Amino acid sequence: DVVATDAIRSDFWDSLSGTWGGMVWAMAPSREAGGGDFERMHREGAVRAAQWASRFHVPMVYLSSTSVYAEADGG
């Protein structure tokens, strides 16, 4: 299954349940996006994703236009 969401909504992360085989967190700015909402989602969303992956020991890969990060035992 694939899930797409507004990753800065804490209720999304609080409601995730079940068994997950892994998480790929990917972000890339559009040419029209700059600062503001994109930066907030990039920073807050990535932090929430990593915290969730760490709490449930879900392997995570983080991809952005500027970096790549992988954690085998959660974010």
CSV table of C-alpha atoms in Angstrom, one decimal:
chain,number,residue,atom,x,y,z
A,1,ASP,CA,0.0,0.0,0.0
A,2,VAL,CA,1.1,3.6,-0.7
A,3,VAL,CA,-0.1,6.5,1.5
A,4,ALA,CA,0.3,10.1,0.6
A,5,THR,CA,-0.5,12.8,3.2
A,6,ASP,CA,-0.1,16.3,4.6
A,7,ALA,CA,2.8,15.2,6.7
A,8,ILE,CA,2.7,18.1,9.2
A,9,ARG,CA,-0.7,17.0,10.5
A,10,SER,CA,0.0,15.2,13.8
A,11,ASP,CA,-3.3,13.4,13.7
A,12,PHE,CA,-2.1,11.5,10.6
A,13,TRP,CA,1.0,10.2,12.4
A,14,ASP,CA,-1.0,9.4,15.6
A,15,SER,CA,-3.6,7.4,13.6
A,16,LEU,CA,-1.1,5.2,11.6
A,17,SER,CA,-1.3,1.6,12.8
A,18,GLY,CA,-0.7,-1.9,11.5
A,19,THR,CA,2.5,-3.5,10.3
A,20,TRP,CA,4.7,-1.5,8.0
A,21,GLY,CA,7.6,-3.0,6.0
A,22,GLY,CA,9.3,0.4,5.5
A,23,MET,CA,8.9,4.0,4.7
A,24,VAL,CA,10.2,6.1,1.9
A,25,TRP,CA,10.0,9.8,2.6
A,26,ALA,CA,10.5,11.8,-0.6
A,27,MET,CA,10.2,15.5,-1.3
A,28,ALA,CA,11.2,17.7,-4.2
A,29,PRO,CA,10.3,21.4,-4.6
A,30,SER,CA,8.3,22.5,-7.6
A,31,ARG,CA,9.7,25.5,-9.4
A,32,GLU,CA,6.9,27.6,-8.0
A,33,ALA,CA,7.5,26.5,-4.4
A,34,GLY,CA,10.0,28.3,-2.3
A,35,GLY,CA,10.2,29.0,1.4
A,36,GLY,CA,7.0,29.1,3.5
A,37,ASP,CA,4.8,26.0,3.3
A,38,PHE,CA,7.4,23.9,1.4
A,39,GLU,CA,10.1,24.6,4.0
A,40,ARG,CA,7.7,23.9,6.8
A,41,MET,CA,6.6,20.6,5.3
A,42,HIS,CA,10.1,19.7,4.5
A,43,ARG,CA,11.4,20.3,8.0
A,44,GLU,CA,8.3,19.4,10.2
A,45,GLY,CA,7.2,16.5,8.0
A,46,ALA,CA,10.6,14.9,7.9
A,47,VAL,CA,11.0,15.2,11.6
A,48,ARG,CA,7.5,13.7,12.2
A,49,ALA,CA,8.2,10.9,9.8
A,50,ALA,CA,11.6,10.1,11.4
A,51,GLN,CA,10.0,10.1,14.9
A,52,TRP,CA,7.3,7.8,13.8
A,53,ALA,CA,9.7,5.4,12.1
A,54,SER,CA,11.9,5.3,15.1
A,55,ARG,CA,9.1,4.7,17.5
A,56,PHE,CA,7.8,1.7,15.6
A,57,HIS,CA,11.2,0.5,14.3
A,58,VAL,CA,10.2,0.9,10.7
A,59,PRO,CA,13.1,1.0,8.2
A,60,MET,CA,13.1,4.4,6.6
A,61,VAL,CA,14.7,6.0,3.5
A,62,TYR,CA,14.6,9.8,3.2
A,63,LEU,CA,15.1,11.4,-0.2
A,64,SER,CA,15.1,15.0,-1.1
A,65,SER,CA,16.5,17.2,-3.8
A,66,THR,CA,19.5,17.9,-1.5
A,67,SER,CA,20.1,14.7,0.5
A,68,VAL,CA,19.6,11.0,0.9
A,69,TYR,CA,19.4,9.3,4.3
A,70,ALA,CA,18.7,5.7,5.3
A,71,GLU,CA,18.1,4.1,8.7
A,72,ALA,CA,17.7,0.4,9.0
A,73,ASP,CA,15.9,0.3,12.4
A,74,GLY,CA,13.7,3.4,12.2
A,75,GLY,CA,14.3,7.1,11.6
